[in-house]
């Protein structure tokens, strides 16, 4: 049974939609209600959870609870290559004062957990939390030992998923390069994950900024790009966008095409959110983005 679980953990590297089932199996092992996997950089922006606690996590993310949550930061600061309980990262007095426990978790019948933080090569942190019912009591050391045996596999699966998604981002850019189109693969924060070779010729249209971000030199077009990036996940307005991007007076304008990446193509760790493809005005691709 354990080997079957390990196999499924590694399958998550290739099929991110398997994480909820794996989290569910980890929860059974920990005698927990359910599990959640967060991906965080400066802030938590993506998550997936086992079905049993999915509604709780949705309420947590929709409310203002995340802004006061210190669990992830404490886990990461410990740099511990294993699972930790609440008592490992909080004193009893701190737990009593923490509103995430007193006002959110415990009223929902939760309040004891086993959790671990995993550093990823993108600078993201993966946080796995297994939430146990409060009346079940704290997670025992024997359970932590079982989880710690699986933790290296969880870390490797997250690492592999990150590498695979980075490679997919590179391949996406190179696909456009085959037809001579400059393309930048962007994450949700507008950072460039991958840039193909033709994009090196965009210096008259695109300005590179700090932290791998870019902007369009045409201020009007850049405003449209920012607006399109902000609505990528909106089902009503997050469709592909195309708009003119101008350079100097002696340069012909180009069409900037922002194509969202959705569904199974998006992994929880490497957040390939969109492809920005630049096409010359009048080209067939200019009016029909890939």
Coordinates of C-alpha atoms in Angstrom, one line a residue:
X1 CA 0.0 0.0 0.0
X2 CA 2.8 2.4 0.9
X3 CA 4.6 1.7 -2.4
X4 CA 1.4 2.3 -4.3
X5 CA 1.1 5.7 -2.5
X6 CA 4.7 6.6 -3.4
X7 CA 3.9 5.7 -7.1
X8 CA 0.9 8.1 -7.0
X9 CA 3.0 10.8 -5.4
X10 CA 5.4 10.7 -8.4
X11 CA 2.5 10.6 -10.8
X12 CA 1.6 14.1 -9.5
X13 CA 4.7 15.4 -11.2
X14 CA 3.1 14.6 -14.6
X15 CA -0.6 15.0 -13.7
X16 CA -1.2 17.8 -11.2
X17 CA -4.9 17.0 -10.9
X18 CA -3.9 13.9 -8.9
X19 CA -2.7 15.9 -5.9
X20 CA -6.2 16.0 -4.2
X21 CA -6.3 12.2 -4.2
X22 CA -2.7 11.9 -2.8
X23 CA -3.6 14.5 -0.1
X24 CA -6.6 12.4 0.8
X25 CA -4.4 9.3 1.2
X26 CA -1.9 11.2 3.3
X27 CA -4.8 12.3 5.5
X28 CA -6.0 8.8 6.0
X29 CA -2.4 7.9 7.1
X30 CA -2.4 10.8 9.6
X31 CA -6.0 10.1 10.7
X32 CA -6.8 13.6 9.5
X33 CA -9.9 15.2 8.0
X34 CA -8.1 16.2 4.8
X35 CA -5.0 17.8 3.4
X36 CA -4.1 21.0 1.5
X37 CA -1.1 21.9 -0.7
X38 CA -0.3 25.6 -0.9
X39 CA 2.2 27.2 -3.3
X40 CA 3.6 30.5 -2.1
X41 CA 6.2 33.0 -3.1
X42 CA 5.6 36.4 -1.5
X43 CA 2.1 35.2 -0.8
X44 CA 0.0 32.1 -1.2
X45 CA -1.6 32.3 -4.7
X46 CA -2.4 28.7 -5.6
X47 CA -3.7 25.7 -3.7
X48 CA -5.3 22.3 -4.1
X49 CA -7.0 20.2 -1.4
X50 CA -8.6 16.8 -0.7
X51 CA -12.3 17.0 -1.2
X52 CA -13.2 16.6 2.5
X53 CA -11.8 20.0 3.4
X54 CA -11.9 21.9 0.0
X55 CA -14.9 24.0 1.2
X56 CA -13.0 25.0 4.4
X57 CA -9.9 26.1 2.3
X58 CA -12.1 28.0 -0.1
X59 CA -13.6 29.9 2.9
X60 CA -10.1 30.5 4.3
X61 CA -8.8 31.9 1.1
X62 CA -11.9 34.1 0.4
X63 CA -11.8 35.6 3.9
X64 CA -9.1 37.7 5.5
X65 CA -7.7 34.7 7.4
X66 CA -4.6 34.3 5.2
X67 CA -3.2 37.8 6.1
X68 CA -3.0 36.8 9.7
X69 CA -1.8 33.2 9.2
X70 CA 1.8 32.7 10.5
X71 CA 1.9 28.9 10.2
X72 CA 3.6 28.8 6.8
X73 CA 6.2 31.4 7.8
X74 CA 7.1 29.5 10.9
X75 CA 7.3 26.2 9.1
X76 CA 9.7 27.7 6.5
X77 CA 11.8 29.4 9.1
X78 CA 12.5 26.1 10.9
X79 CA 14.1 24.6 7.7
X80 CA 13.1 21.2 9.0
X81 CA 13.2 18.4 6.4
X82 CA 10.1 16.7 7.8
X83 CA 6.6 17.2 9.1
X84 CA 6.0 19.3 12.2
X85 CA 3.0 19.6 14.5
X86 CA 1.4 22.7 15.9
X87 CA 3.2 22.3 19.2
X88 CA 6.5 22.2 17.3
X89 CA 6.0 25.7 15.9
X90 CA 3.8 27.4 18.5
X91 CA 3.8 27.6 22.3
X92 CA 0.5 26.7 24.1
X93 CA 0.0 30.4 24.8
X94 CA 0.5 31.4 21.2
X95 CA -2.0 28.8 20.0
X96 CA -4.6 30.2 22.4
X97 CA -4.1 33.7 21.1
X98 CA -3.9 32.8 17.4
X99 CA -7.3 33.8 15.8
X100 CA -6.8 31.4 12.9
X101 CA -7.1 28.6 15.4
X102 CA -9.6 30.1 17.8
X103 CA -11.9 31.8 15.2
X104 CA -11.5 29.7 12.1
X105 CA -10.1 26.2 12.6
X106 CA -11.7 25.2 15.9
X107 CA -15.2 26.4 15.1
X108 CA -15.0 24.1 12.1
X109 CA -14.0 21.1 14.2
X110 CA -10.3 21.4 13.2
X111 CA -7.3 22.7 15.0
X112 CA -4.5 20.0 15.0
X113 CA -2.2 19.4 12.1
X114 CA 0.9 17.9 10.7
X115 CA 2.6 20.2 8.1
X116 CA 5.8 20.5 6.1
X117 CA 7.4 23.2 3.9
X118 CA 9.3 22.3 0.7
X119 CA 11.7 24.8 -1.0
X120 CA 11.5 24.8 -4.9
X121 CA 14.0 25.9 -7.5
X122 CA 11.6 28.7 -8.7
X123 CA 11.8 30.4 -5.3
X124 CA 8.3 29.2 -4.5
X125 CA 7.6 27.2 -1.3
X126 CA 5.3 24.2 -1.2
X127 CA 3.4 23.8 2.1
X128 CA 1.5 20.6 2.8
X129 CA -0.9 20.7 5.8
X130 CA -2.9 17.7 7.0
X131 CA -5.7 18.9 9.1
X132 CA -6.9 16.7 11.9
X133 CA -10.2 17.0 13.8
X134 CA -9.8 18.9 17.1
X135 CA -11.5 16.2 19.1
X136 CA -9.0 13.6 17.7
X137 CA -6.2 15.4 19.5
X138 CA -2.6 16.2 18.4
X139 CA -0.8 14.2 15.7
X140 CA 1.3 11.6 17.4
X141 CA 5.1 11.1 16.9
X142 CA 4.5 7.7 15.4
X143 CA 2.4 9.3 12.7
X144 CA 5.0 12.0 12.1
X145 CA 7.6 9.2 11.6
X146 CA 5.4 7.6 8.9
X147 CA 4.9 11.0 7.2
X148 CA 8.6 11.7 7.3
X149 CA 9.3 8.5 5.4
X150 CA 7.1 9.9 2.6
X151 CA 8.4 13.4 2.8
X152 CA 11.5 12.9 0.5
X153 CA 9.2 11.5 -2.2
X154 CA 6.8 14.5 -1.8
X155 CA 9.7 16.9 -2.1
X156 CA 11.1 15.1 -5.2
X157 CA 7.7 15.0 -6.9
X158 CA 7.3 18.8 -6.3
X159 CA 10.8 19.4 -7.7
X160 CA 10.1 17.2 -10.8
X161 CA 6.8 19.0 -11.4
X162 CA 8.7 22.3 -11.3
X163 CA 11.3 21.2 -13.7
X164 CA 8.7 19.6 -16.1
X165 CA 6.7 22.8 -16.1
X166 CA 9.7 25.0 -16.8
X167 CA 10.6 22.7 -19.7
X168 CA 7.0 22.9 -21.0
X169 CA 7.2 26.7 -20.8
X170 CA 10.5 26.6 -22.9
X171 CA 8.9 24.2 -25.5
X172 CA 5.9 26.5 -25.8
X173 CA 8.2 29.5 -26.6
X174 CA 10.2 27.4 -29.0
X175 CA 7.1 26.3 -30.8
X176 CA 6.4 29.9 -31.7
X177 CA 10.0 30.4 -32.6
X178 CA 9.6 27.7 -35.3
X179 CA 7.3 30.1 -37.2
X180 CA 9.5 33.1 -36.4
X181 CA 7.3 34.7 -33.7
X182 CA 8.7 36.2 -30.5
X183 CA 7.0 34.8 -27.4
X184 CA 7.3 35.3 -23.7
X185 CA 5.7 32.8 -21.2
X186 CA 4.5 34.7 -18.1
X187 CA 3.5 33.6 -14.7
X188 CA 0.5 35.1 -12.7
X189 CA 2.7 38.0 -11.4
X190 CA 3.9 38.9 -14.9
X191 CA 7.3 37.4 -14.5
X192 CA 8.9 35.9 -17.6
X193 CA 9.4 32.1 -17.1
X194 CA 10.7 31.5 -20.6
X195 CA 11.7 33.7 -23.6
X196 CA 12.4 32.3 -27.1
X197 CA 15.3 33.4 -29.3
X198 CA 13.2 35.7 -31.6
X199 CA 12.1 37.7 -28.5
X200 CA 15.7 39.1 -28.3
X201 CA 14.7 41.4 -31.2
X202 CA 11.9 43.0 -29.2
X203 CA 14.0 45.7 -27.5
X204 CA 12.2 48.5 -29.4
X205 CA 8.8 47.2 -28.1
X206 CA 9.5 45.6 -24.8
X207 CA 11.4 46.9 -21.8
X208 CA 12.9 44.4 -19.3
X209 CA 12.5 45.3 -15.7
X210 CA 13.7 44.0 -12.3
X211 CA 12.7 40.5 -11.1
X212 CA 12.2 39.1 -14.6
X213 CA 9.3 41.4 -15.4
X214 CA 8.6 43.2 -18.7
X215 CA 6.6 46.1 -19.8
X216 CA 5.6 47.4 -23.3
X217 CA 7.3 50.6 -24.3
X218 CA 4.0 51.9 -25.7
X219 CA 2.3 53.1 -22.5
X220 CA -1.2 52.7 -23.8
X221 CA -0.5 49.1 -24.9
X222 CA 1.2 48.4 -21.6
X223 CA -1.9 49.5 -19.7
X224 CA -4.0 47.1 -21.8
X225 CA -1.4 44.3 -21.1
X226 CA -1.6 44.9 -17.3
X227 CA -5.4 44.9 -17.4
X228 CA -5.4 41.7 -19.4
X229 CA -3.0 40.1 -16.9
X230 CA -5.2 41.1 -14.0
X231 CA -8.3 39.3 -15.5
X232 CA -6.6 36.1 -16.7
X233 CA -8.7 34.0 -14.3
X234 CA -11.9 35.7 -14.9
X235 CA -14.1 33.4 -17.0
X236 CA -16.1 36.3 -18.4
X237 CA -13.3 38.6 -19.6
X238 CA -10.1 36.4 -19.4
X239 CA -10.2 35.5 -23.1
X240 CA -7.2 36.0 -25.4
X241 CA -6.5 39.7 -26.0
X242 CA -4.8 41.4 -29.0
X243 CA -3.8 45.1 -29.2
X244 CA -1.4 47.2 -31.1
X245 CA 2.0 48.0 -29.6
X246 CA 4.0 50.8 -31.0
X247 CA 7.7 51.7 -30.8
X248 CA 9.5 54.7 -32.3
X249 CA 8.2 56.8 -35.2
X250 CA 10.4 54.8 -37.6
X251 CA 9.2 51.4 -36.5
X252 CA 6.1 49.6 -37.7
X253 CA 3.7 48.7 -34.9
X254 CA 3.3 45.1 -33.8
X255 CA 0.3 43.2 -32.4
X256 CA 0.7 42.0 -28.9
X257 CA -1.4 38.8 -28.3
X258 CA -1.9 37.6 -24.8
X259 CA -3.1 34.0 -24.7
X260 CA -4.2 32.6 -21.3
X261 CA -3.0 29.2 -20.2
X262 CA -5.7 27.3 -18.3
X263 CA -6.9 23.9 -17.1
X264 CA -4.6 21.0 -17.0
X265 CA -1.8 23.0 -18.6
X266 CA -1.4 24.9 -15.4
X267 CA 0.6 23.3 -12.5
X268 CA 0.3 24.4 -8.9
X269 CA 4.1 25.1 -8.6
X270 CA 5.2 26.8 -11.9
X271 CA 2.4 29.1 -12.6
X272 CA 2.5 29.4 -16.4
X273 CA -0.4 31.8 -16.7
X274 CA -0.1 33.2 -20.3
X275 CA 1.9 33.5 -23.4
X276 CA 2.7 37.0 -24.9
X277 CA 3.2 36.6 -28.6
X278 CA 4.3 39.5 -30.8
X279 CA 3.3 39.5 -34.5
X280 CA 3.8 42.1 -37.2
X281 CA 0.8 44.1 -38.3
X282 CA -0.8 42.5 -41.3
X283 CA 0.5 39.0 -40.7
X284 CA -2.1 36.2 -40.6
X285 CA -1.1 35.5 -37.0
X286 CA -1.7 39.1 -36.0
X287 CA -5.4 38.7 -36.0
X288 CA -5.6 35.1 -35.0
X289 CA -3.3 34.4 -32.0
X290 CA -2.2 30.8 -31.5

